[in-house]
Amino acid sequence: MTQATPDYPQLIVPLGHVEPVPRRIRGFVGGRCIFDTVRAKYLWLWPGYPQYCVPRDEIQEGVLVGEGSSVKLTVGRAQRHALLAEAGPRRGAAWVWGDAGPAAVSDHVTFRWESVDAWFEEDEQVFVHPRSPYTRVDALRSSRGIRIELDGTVVADAPVSVMVFETGLPTRYYLDRVHIDWSRMVASDTVTSCPYKGQTSEYWSVNTDVAVHTDVAWAYDFPTYQLAAIAGMVAFYDEAVDVYRDGQLMPRPKAVDRALWEKQHRG
């Protein structure tokens, strides 16, 4: 199927953009808080979302150990540091910005997200990456019919949905479970997280008799309160299925391999 021009707003934040974070940011490793700051800054290493930059003097003494090398990132060079944990050092866990990086974050530290066990904005845990202040997420009830097909097989046919609009991403259609052909759905152990919606409660593959399509549907039984309207509903990965809206086949959005992007750009 051919790709079409996206029909949703694109991201516009330039690389290297820096803004203050007006929230208390805390990071925990092994159950211990290693930083607690209200002076963090956002730094955009790519347009999709920012990273936190934590003032170095707000990080517990002895937590970071220099590795004696630098890494080239999208907006300059930073010094590689290991993070000390009970199980041993987590190498390449942090980058300390100096003169070779953006001046606004000099003497600040950016952590690889997964090197810190738990992140909190104020008293709410944040997953995957910081929430961008320029991203809006809306969940709207819609009476436009949504039909999902795979290999010519109808998997769902719903007269109504909750449409989720998230800046920079295709529209997602969350459907009531009574409109899904559960004889085609195969439960999966996959769990994913979203900074804006929370953690998924269920994932499903779809068996069309032609093939089994892995992990193409999910649900959030307990989403963040801002997205409460999608609780218990099921969404399909538009990039992998045929979506008919009011009987019209919608172009498949282009899939983005974020893991590959991060591997290439995170040093």
PDB file of C-alpha atoms in Angstrom:
ATOM      1  CA  MET A   1       0.000   0.000   0.000  1.00  0.00           C
ATOM      2  CA  THR A   2       1.324   3.443  -0.917  1.00  0.00           C
ATOM      3  CA  GLN A   3       2.137   6.013   1.734  1.00  0.00           C
ATOM      4  CA  ALA A   4       0.253   9.301   1.738  1.00  0.00           C
ATOM      5  CA  THR A   5       1.087  12.745   3.034  1.00  0.00           C
ATOM      6  CA  PRO A   6       0.349  12.734   6.791  1.00  0.00           C
ATOM      7  CA  ASP A   7      -3.053  14.179   7.692  1.00  0.00           C
ATOM      8  CA  TYR A   8      -2.006  15.229  11.194  1.00  0.00           C
ATOM      9  CA  PRO A   9       0.177  18.096  12.523  1.00  0.00           C
ATOM     10  CA  GLN A  10       3.900  17.500  12.393  1.00  0.00           C
ATOM     11  CA  LEU A  11       6.476  18.238  15.080  1.00  0.00           C
ATOM     12  CA  ILE A  12       8.201  21.607  14.747  1.00  0.00           C
ATOM     13  CA  VAL A  13      10.593  21.918  17.712  1.00  0.00           C
ATOM     14  CA  PRO A  14      14.164  22.417  16.415  1.00  0.00           C
ATOM     15  CA  LEU A  15      17.090  20.312  17.562  1.00  0.00           C
ATOM     16  CA  GLY A  16      19.016  21.894  20.399  1.00  0.00           C
ATOM     17  CA  HIS A  17      16.023  23.828  21.723  1.00  0.00           C
ATOM     18  CA  VAL A  18      16.236  24.385  25.504  1.00  0.00           C
ATOM     19  CA  GLU A  19      13.465  25.393  27.901  1.00  0.00           C
ATOM     20  CA  PRO A  20      13.084  25.392  31.705  1.00  0.00           C
ATOM     21  CA  VAL A  21      11.138  22.524  33.276  1.00  0.00           C
ATOM     22  CA  PRO A  22       8.468  24.001  35.579  1.00  0.00           C
ATOM     23  CA  ARG A  23       8.085  20.703  37.472  1.00  0.00           C
ATOM     24  CA  ARG A  24       9.890  18.899  40.255  1.00  0.00           C
ATOM     25  CA  ILE A  25      11.899  16.061  38.688  1.00  0.00           C
ATOM     26  CA  ARG A  26      13.154  13.084  40.670  1.00  0.00           C
ATOM     27  CA  GLY A  27      15.089   9.988  39.651  1.00  0.00           C
ATOM     28  CA  PHE A  28      15.423   6.740  41.623  1.00  0.00           C
ATOM     29  CA  VAL A  29      17.994   3.978  41.292  1.00  0.00           C
ATOM     30  CA  GLY A  30      17.656   0.863  43.437  1.00  0.00           C
ATOM     31  CA  GLY A  31      14.922   2.575  45.449  1.00  0.00           C
ATOM     32  CA  ARG A  32      17.224   5.507  46.294  1.00  0.00           C
ATOM     33  CA  CYS A  33      16.606   9.050  45.055  1.00  0.00           C
ATOM     34  CA  ILE A  34      19.753  10.182  43.222  1.00  0.00           C
ATOM     35  CA  PHE A  35      18.460  13.614  42.201  1.00  0.00           C
ATOM     36  CA  ASP A  36      15.594  15.874  43.209  1.00  0.00           C
ATOM     37  CA  THR A  37      15.449  19.155  41.348  1.00  0.00           C
ATOM     38  CA  VAL A  38      13.177  22.034  40.410  1.00  0.00           C
ATOM     39  CA  ARG A  39      15.891  23.480  38.147  1.00  0.00           C
ATOM     40  CA  ALA A  40      15.915  20.928  35.338  1.00  0.00           C
ATOM     41  CA  LYS A  41      15.847  21.964  31.694  1.00  0.00           C
ATOM     42  CA  TYR A  42      14.372  20.393  28.590  1.00  0.00           C
ATOM     43  CA  LEU A  43      16.772  19.718  25.714  1.00  0.00           C
ATOM     44  CA  TRP A  44      15.530  18.496  22.346  1.00  0.00           C
ATOM     45  CA  LEU A  45      17.988  15.951  20.952  1.00  0.00           C
ATOM     46  CA  TRP A  46      15.434  15.202  18.252  1.00  0.00           C
ATOM     47  CA  PRO A  47      12.102  16.880  17.402  1.00  0.00           C
ATOM     48  CA  GLY A  48       9.867  14.174  18.871  1.00  0.00           C
ATOM     49  CA  TYR A  49      10.356  14.868  22.559  1.00  0.00           C
ATOM     50  CA  PRO A  50      12.882  16.446  24.934  1.00  0.00           C
ATOM     51  CA  GLN A  51      15.293  14.971  27.433  1.00  0.00           C
ATOM     52  CA  TYR A  52      15.764  16.252  30.971  1.00  0.00           C
ATOM     53  CA  CYS A  53      19.011  18.023  31.802  1.00  0.00           C
ATOM     54  CA  VAL A  54      19.651  17.896  35.546  1.00  0.00           C
ATOM     55  CA  PRO A  55      22.036  20.405  37.173  1.00  0.00           C
ATOM     56  CA  ARG A  56      25.133  18.506  38.177  1.00  0.00           C
ATOM     57  CA  ASP A  57      25.126  20.023  41.659  1.00  0.00           C
ATOM     58  CA  GLU A  58      21.653  18.511  42.276  1.00  0.00           C
ATOM     59  CA  ILE A  59      22.895  14.931  41.775  1.00  0.00           C
ATOM     60  CA  GLN A  60      24.040  12.962  44.790  1.00  0.00           C
ATOM     61  CA  GLU A  61      27.804  13.020  45.224  1.00  0.00           C
ATOM     62  CA  GLY A  62      29.610   9.890  44.069  1.00  0.00           C
ATOM     63  CA  VAL A  63      26.765   8.640  41.853  1.00  0.00           C
ATOM     64  CA  LEU A  64      28.499   9.500  38.564  1.00  0.00           C
ATOM     65  CA  VAL A  65      31.960   8.360  37.486  1.00  0.00           C
ATOM     66  CA  GLY A  66      33.643   9.696  34.350  1.00  0.00           C
ATOM     67  CA  GLU A  67      34.561   7.145  31.689  1.00  0.00           C
ATOM     68  CA  GLY A  68      37.279   9.260  30.103  1.00  0.00           C
ATOM     69  CA  SER A  69      35.588   9.613  26.728  1.00  0.00           C
ATOM     70  CA  SER A  70      33.083  11.812  24.955  1.00  0.00           C
ATOM     71  CA  VAL A  71      30.125  11.003  22.735  1.00  0.00           C
ATOM     72  CA  LYS A  72      28.869  12.952  19.740  1.00  0.00           C
ATOM     73  CA  LEU A  73      25.144  13.614  19.941  1.00  0.00           C
ATOM     74  CA  THR A  74      22.852  15.510  17.595  1.00  0.00           C
ATOM     75  CA  VAL A  75      23.562  18.889  19.198  1.00  0.00           C
ATOM     76  CA  GLY A  76      27.196  18.581  20.311  1.00  0.00           C
ATOM     77  CA  ARG A  77      29.593  16.512  22.378  1.00  0.00           C
ATOM     78  CA  ALA A  78      29.196  15.422  25.987  1.00  0.00           C
ATOM     79  CA  GLN A  79      31.341  13.457  28.413  1.00  0.00           C
ATOM     80  CA  ARG A  80      30.289   9.851  29.043  1.00  0.00           C
ATOM     81  CA  HIS A  81      29.717   8.841  32.660  1.00  0.00           C
ATOM     82  CA  ALA A  82      28.780   5.615  34.418  1.00  0.00           C
ATOM     83  CA  LEU A  83      26.109   5.527  37.085  1.00  0.00           C
ATOM     84  CA  LEU A  84      26.976   3.587  40.227  1.00  0.00           C
ATOM     85  CA  ALA A  85      24.314   1.122  41.401  1.00  0.00           C
ATOM     86  CA  GLU A  86      24.347  -1.728  43.938  1.00  0.00           C
ATOM     87  CA  ALA A  87      24.602  -4.332  41.176  1.00  0.00           C
ATOM     88  CA  GLY A  88      27.551  -2.523  39.613  1.00  0.00           C
ATOM     89  CA  PRO A  89      28.231   0.473  37.367  1.00  0.00           C
ATOM     90  CA  ARG A  90      25.782   1.218  34.577  1.00  0.00           C
ATOM     91  CA  ARG A  91      28.164   2.239  31.839  1.00  0.00           C
ATOM     92  CA  GLY A  92      27.298   4.986  29.381  1.00  0.00           C
ATOM     93  CA  ALA A  93      24.361   5.906  31.598  1.00  0.00           C
ATOM     94  CA  ALA A  94      24.824   9.659  31.557  1.00  0.00           C
ATOM     95  CA  TRP A  95      26.262  12.523  29.549  1.00  0.00           C
ATOM     96  CA  VAL A  96      27.692  15.622  31.206  1.00  0.00           C
ATOM     97  CA  TRP A  97      27.404  18.709  29.022  1.00  0.00           C
ATOM     98  CA  GLY A  98      30.254  21.194  28.818  1.00  0.00           C
ATOM     99  CA  ASP A  99      31.641  23.703  26.336  1.00  0.00           C
ATOM    100  CA  ALA A 100      31.104  21.363  23.372  1.00  0.00           C
ATOM    101  CA  GLY A 101      27.331  21.263  23.889  1.00  0.00           C
ATOM    102  CA  PRO A 102      24.513  23.830  24.062  1.00  0.00           C
ATOM    103  CA  ALA A 103      25.579  26.687  26.364  1.00  0.00           C
ATOM    104  CA  ALA A 104      22.218  26.687  28.149  1.00  0.00           C
ATOM    105  CA  VAL A 105      22.825  23.182  29.575  1.00  0.00           C
ATOM    106  CA  SER A 106      26.518  23.468  30.387  1.00  0.00           C
ATOM    107  CA  ASP A 107      27.306  21.587  33.627  1.00  0.00           C
ATOM    108  CA  HIS A 108      24.013  19.710  33.351  1.00  0.00           C
ATOM    109  CA  VAL A 109      23.563  15.943  33.059  1.00  0.00           C
ATOM    110  CA  THR A 110      21.351  13.980  30.691  1.00  0.00           C
ATOM    111  CA  PHE A 111      20.670  10.366  31.654  1.00  0.00           C
ATOM    112  CA  ARG A 112      19.817   7.528  29.340  1.00  0.00           C
ATOM    113  CA  TRP A 113      16.181   7.033  30.282  1.00  0.00           C
ATOM    114  CA  GLU A 114      16.512   3.309  31.012  1.00  0.00           C
ATOM    115  CA  SER A 115      19.557   3.813  33.256  1.00  0.00           C
ATOM    116  CA  VAL A 116      17.312   5.378  35.919  1.00  0.00           C
ATOM    117  CA  ASP A 117      14.860   2.907  37.463  1.00  0.00           C
ATOM    118  CA  ALA A 118      11.984   5.341  38.021  1.00  0.00           C
ATOM    119  CA  TRP A 119      11.307   8.934  36.968  1.00  0.00           C
ATOM    120  CA  PHE A 120       8.788  11.262  38.595  1.00  0.00           C
ATOM    121  CA  GLU A 121       7.302  14.591  37.547  1.00  0.00           C
ATOM    122  CA  GLU A 122       6.023  15.995  40.833  1.00  0.00           C
ATOM    123  CA  ASP A 123       4.454  12.866  42.415  1.00  0.00           C
ATOM    124  CA  GLU A 124       3.452  11.053  39.199  1.00  0.00           C
ATOM    125  CA  GLN A 125       5.685   8.458  37.582  1.00  0.00           C
ATOM    126  CA  VAL A 126       6.618   9.133  33.960  1.00  0.00           C
ATOM    127  CA  PHE A 127       7.349   6.358  31.472  1.00  0.00           C
ATOM    128  CA  VAL A 128       9.470   6.103  28.292  1.00  0.00           C
ATOM    129  CA  HIS A 129      10.544   9.759  28.016  1.00  0.00           C
ATOM    130  CA  PRO A 130       9.688  13.230  29.361  1.00  0.00           C
ATOM    131  CA  ARG A 131       6.326  14.638  28.368  1.00  0.00           C
ATOM    132  CA  SER A 132       6.827  17.374  25.815  1.00  0.00           C
ATOM    133  CA  PRO A 133       5.248  20.725  26.738  1.00  0.00           C
ATOM    134  CA  TYR A 134       4.470  21.151  23.026  1.00  0.00           C
ATOM    135  CA  THR A 135       2.538  17.882  22.672  1.00  0.00           C
ATOM    136  CA  ARG A 136      -1.212  17.878  23.070  1.00  0.00           C
ATOM    137  CA  VAL A 137      -3.234  14.690  23.513  1.00  0.00           C
ATOM    138  CA  ASP A 138      -7.030  14.782  23.158  1.00  0.00           C
ATOM    139  CA  ALA A 139      -9.559  11.942  23.376  1.00  0.00           C
ATOM    140  CA  LEU A 140     -12.796  12.750  21.556  1.00  0.00           C
ATOM    141  CA  ARG A 141     -15.923  10.651  21.145  1.00  0.00           C
ATOM    142  CA  SER A 142     -16.837  10.174  17.485  1.00  0.00           C
ATOM    143  CA  SER A 143     -19.819   8.705  15.624  1.00  0.00           C
ATOM    144  CA  ARG A 144     -17.784   8.055  12.463  1.00  0.00           C
ATOM    145  CA  GLY A 145     -17.802   4.318  11.818  1.00  0.00           C
ATOM    146  CA  ILE A 146     -14.489   2.449  12.039  1.00  0.00           C
ATOM    147  CA  ARG A 147     -13.842  -0.913  10.404  1.00  0.00           C
ATOM    148  CA  ILE A 148     -10.553  -2.792  10.820  1.00  0.00           C
ATOM    149  CA  GLU A 149      -9.470  -5.380   8.263  1.00  0.00           C
ATOM    150  CA  LEU A 150      -6.415  -7.618   7.874  1.00  0.00           C
ATOM    151  CA  ASP A 151      -5.802  -9.882   4.871  1.00  0.00           C
ATOM    152  CA  GLY A 152      -9.359  -9.036   3.787  1.00  0.00           C
ATOM    153  CA  THR A 153     -10.791 -10.295   7.097  1.00  0.00           C
ATOM    154  CA  VAL A 154     -12.958  -7.955   9.172  1.00  0.00           C
ATOM    155  CA  VAL A 155     -11.520  -7.879  12.682  1.00  0.00           C
ATOM    156  CA  ALA A 156     -13.595  -5.016  14.104  1.00  0.00           C
ATOM    157  CA  ASP A 157     -16.572  -2.995  12.917  1.00  0.00           C
ATOM    158  CA  ALA A 158     -17.622  -0.214  15.279  1.00  0.00           C
ATOM    159  CA  PRO A 159     -20.285   2.466  14.743  1.00  0.00           C
ATOM    160  CA  VAL A 160     -18.559   4.757  17.261  1.00  0.00           C
ATOM    161  CA  SER A 161     -15.078   5.237  18.686  1.00  0.00           C
ATOM    162  CA  VAL A 162     -12.924   7.442  20.850  1.00  0.00           C
ATOM    163  CA  MET A 163     -10.414   9.173  18.618  1.00  0.00           C
ATOM    164  CA  VAL A 164      -7.076  10.049  20.208  1.00  0.00           C
ATOM    165  CA  PHE A 165      -5.205  12.965  18.666  1.00  0.00           C
ATOM    166  CA  GLU A 166      -1.560  13.300  19.718  1.00  0.00           C
ATOM    167  CA  THR A 167       0.751  15.896  18.227  1.00  0.00           C
ATOM    168  CA  GLY A 168       3.078  14.339  15.660  1.00  0.00           C
ATOM    169  CA  LEU A 169       1.336  10.939  15.602  1.00  0.00           C
ATOM    170  CA  PRO A 170      -1.449   9.424  13.489  1.00  0.00           C
ATOM    171  CA  THR A 171      -4.968   9.473  14.909  1.00  0.00           C
ATOM    172  CA  ARG A 172      -5.726   6.344  16.941  1.00  0.00           C
ATOM    173  CA  TYR A 173      -9.204   4.846  17.100  1.00  0.00           C
ATOM    174  CA  TYR A 174     -10.221   3.189  20.381  1.00  0.00           C
ATOM    175  CA  LEU A 175     -13.151   0.794  19.967  1.00  0.00           C
ATOM    176  CA  ASP A 176     -15.591  -0.787  22.386  1.00  0.00           C
ATOM    177  CA  ARG A 177     -14.868  -4.472  22.861  1.00  0.00           C
ATOM    178  CA  VAL A 178     -18.354  -5.573  21.784  1.00  0.00           C
ATOM    179  CA  HIS A 179     -17.485  -4.557  18.199  1.00  0.00           C
ATOM    180  CA  ILE A 180     -14.385  -6.757  17.896  1.00  0.00           C
ATOM    181  CA  ASP A 181     -14.235 -10.324  16.523  1.00  0.00           C
ATOM    182  CA  TRP A 182     -12.558 -11.984  19.494  1.00  0.00           C
ATOM    183  CA  SER A 183     -12.268 -15.290  17.655  1.00  0.00           C
ATOM    184  CA  ARG A 184      -9.433 -13.609  15.736  1.00  0.00           C
ATOM    185  CA  MET A 185      -7.653 -12.079  18.728  1.00  0.00           C
ATOM    186  CA  VAL A 186      -4.738 -13.870  20.391  1.00  0.00           C
ATOM    187  CA  ALA A 187      -3.616 -12.605  23.804  1.00  0.00           C
ATOM    188  CA  SER A 188       0.016 -11.529  24.136  1.00  0.00           C
ATOM    189  CA  ASP A 189       2.329 -10.950  27.092  1.00  0.00           C
ATOM    190  CA  THR A 190       3.601  -7.674  25.611  1.00  0.00           C
ATOM    191  CA  VAL A 191       3.475  -4.571  27.787  1.00  0.00           C
ATOM    192  CA  THR A 192       4.357  -1.085  26.573  1.00  0.00           C
ATOM    193  CA  SER A 193       4.255   2.348  28.150  1.00  0.00           C
ATOM    194  CA  CYS A 194       3.397   5.844  26.985  1.00  0.00           C
ATOM    195  CA  PRO A 195       4.326   9.116  28.728  1.00  0.00           C
ATOM    196  CA  TYR A 196       0.836  10.472  28.089  1.00  0.00           C
ATOM    197  CA  LYS A 197      -1.421   7.419  28.468  1.00  0.00           C
ATOM    198  CA  GLY A 198       0.404   5.248  31.000  1.00  0.00           C
ATOM    199  CA  GLN A 199       1.060   1.501  30.785  1.00  0.00           C
ATOM    200  CA  THR A 200      -0.887  -0.942  28.638  1.00  0.00           C
ATOM    201  CA  SER A 201      -2.880  -3.649  30.351  1.00  0.00           C
ATOM    202  CA  GLU A 202      -3.293  -6.007  27.379  1.00  0.00           C
ATOM    203  CA  TYR A 203      -1.926  -6.691  23.900  1.00  0.00           C
ATOM    204  CA  TRP A 204      -3.250  -8.942  21.142  1.00  0.00           C
ATOM    205  CA  SER A 205      -2.052 -10.462  17.906  1.00  0.00           C
ATOM    206  CA  VAL A 206      -4.563 -11.139  15.128  1.00  0.00           C
ATOM    207  CA  ASN A 207      -5.028 -14.500  13.368  1.00  0.00           C
ATOM    208  CA  THR A 208      -6.619 -14.051   9.935  1.00  0.00           C
ATOM    209  CA  ASP A 209      -6.130 -17.691   8.788  1.00  0.00           C
ATOM    210  CA  VAL A 210      -3.665 -16.261   6.250  1.00  0.00           C
ATOM    211  CA  ALA A 211      -1.153 -15.165   8.877  1.00  0.00           C
ATOM    212  CA  VAL A 212      -0.751 -14.223  12.522  1.00  0.00           C
ATOM    213  CA  HIS A 213       0.000 -10.502  12.844  1.00  0.00           C
ATOM    214  CA  THR A 214       1.902  -9.924  16.063  1.00  0.00           C
ATOM    215  CA  ASP A 215       0.920  -7.296  18.632  1.00  0.00           C
ATOM    216  CA  VAL A 216      -1.314  -5.106  16.475  1.00  0.00           C
ATOM    217  CA  ALA A 217      -3.901  -4.212  19.155  1.00  0.00           C
ATOM    218  CA  TRP A 218      -3.747  -3.000  22.744  1.00  0.00           C
ATOM    219  CA  ALA A 219      -5.780  -1.575  25.613  1.00  0.00           C
ATOM    220  CA  TYR A 220      -5.242   0.697  28.590  1.00  0.00           C
ATOM    221  CA  ASP A 221      -7.559  -0.459  31.363  1.00  0.00           C
ATOM    222  CA  PHE A 222      -6.160   2.185  33.710  1.00  0.00           C
ATOM    223  CA  PRO A 223      -4.903   5.103  31.612  1.00  0.00           C
ATOM    224  CA  THR A 224      -3.815   8.444  33.012  1.00  0.00           C
ATOM    225  CA  TYR A 225      -6.771  10.511  34.152  1.00  0.00           C
ATOM    226  CA  GLN A 226      -6.353  12.868  31.175  1.00  0.00           C
ATOM    227  CA  LEU A 227      -7.108   9.923  28.860  1.00  0.00           C
ATOM    228  CA  ALA A 228      -9.789   8.283  31.011  1.00  0.00           C
ATOM    229  CA  ALA A 229     -12.146   8.116  28.018  1.00  0.00           C
ATOM    230  CA  ILE A 230     -10.161   5.227  26.471  1.00  0.00           C
ATOM    231  CA  ALA A 231     -10.226   2.999  29.565  1.00  0.00           C
ATOM    232  CA  GLY A 232     -10.930  -0.616  28.582  1.00  0.00           C
ATOM    233  CA  MET A 233     -11.218   0.157  24.856  1.00  0.00           C
ATOM    234  CA  VAL A 234      -9.077  -1.441  22.139  1.00  0.00           C
ATOM    235  CA  ALA A 235      -6.936   0.318  19.544  1.00  0.00           C
ATOM    236  CA  PHE A 236      -5.258  -1.164  16.479  1.00  0.00           C
ATOM    237  CA  TYR A 237      -1.881  -0.201  15.063  1.00  0.00           C
ATOM    238  CA  ASP A 238      -2.923   1.734  11.981  1.00  0.00           C
ATOM    239  CA  GLU A 239       0.483   1.182  10.386  1.00  0.00           C
ATOM    240  CA  ALA A 240      -0.191  -2.590  10.272  1.00  0.00           C
ATOM    241  CA  VAL A 241      -3.941  -2.873   9.528  1.00  0.00           C
ATOM    242  CA  ASP A 242      -6.458  -1.548   7.022  1.00  0.00           C
ATOM    243  CA  VAL A 243      -8.625   1.133   8.604  1.00  0.00           C
ATOM    244  CA  TYR A 244     -11.924   2.117   6.993  1.00  0.00           C
ATOM    245  CA  ARG A 245     -13.449   5.328   8.347  1.00  0.00           C
ATOM    246  CA  ASP A 246     -17.045   5.880   7.278  1.00  0.00           C
ATOM    247  CA  GLY A 247     -16.447   3.206   4.637  1.00  0.00           C
ATOM    248  CA  GLN A 248     -13.376   4.895   3.146  1.00  0.00           C
ATOM    249  CA  LEU A 249     -10.011   3.145   3.278  1.00  0.00           C
ATOM    250  CA  MET A 250      -7.488   5.355   5.063  1.00  0.00           C
ATOM    251  CA  PRO A 251      -3.841   5.501   3.933  1.00  0.00           C
ATOM    252  CA  ARG A 252      -1.521   3.604   6.217  1.00  0.00           C
ATOM    253  CA  PRO A 253       0.760   5.929   8.202  1.00  0.00           C
ATOM    254  CA  LYS A 254       4.489   5.427   7.825  1.00  0.00           C
ATOM    255  CA  ALA A 255       5.915   3.308  10.620  1.00  0.00           C
ATOM    256  CA  VAL A 256       8.820   4.812  12.549  1.00  0.00           C
ATOM    257  CA  ASP A 257      11.465   2.503  13.992  1.00  0.00           C
ATOM    258  CA  ARG A 258      12.170   4.583  17.099  1.00  0.00           C
ATOM    259  CA  ALA A 259      14.448   1.946  18.614  1.00  0.00           C
ATOM    260  CA  LEU A 260      16.689   2.081  15.533  1.00  0.00           C
ATOM    261  CA  TRP A 261      16.716   5.879  15.608  1.00  0.00           C
ATOM    262  CA  GLU A 262      17.781   5.922  19.234  1.00  0.00           C
ATOM    263  CA  LYS A 263      20.505   3.327  18.614  1.00  0.00           C
ATOM    264  CA  GLN A 264      21.933   5.526  15.850  1.00  0.00           C
ATOM    265  CA  HIS A 265      21.684   8.823  17.723  1.00  0.00           C
ATOM    266  CA  ARG A 266      22.366   8.030  21.367  1.00  0.00           C
ATOM    267  CA  GLY A 267      26.043   7.157  21.063  1.00  0.00           C
TER     268      GLY A 267
END
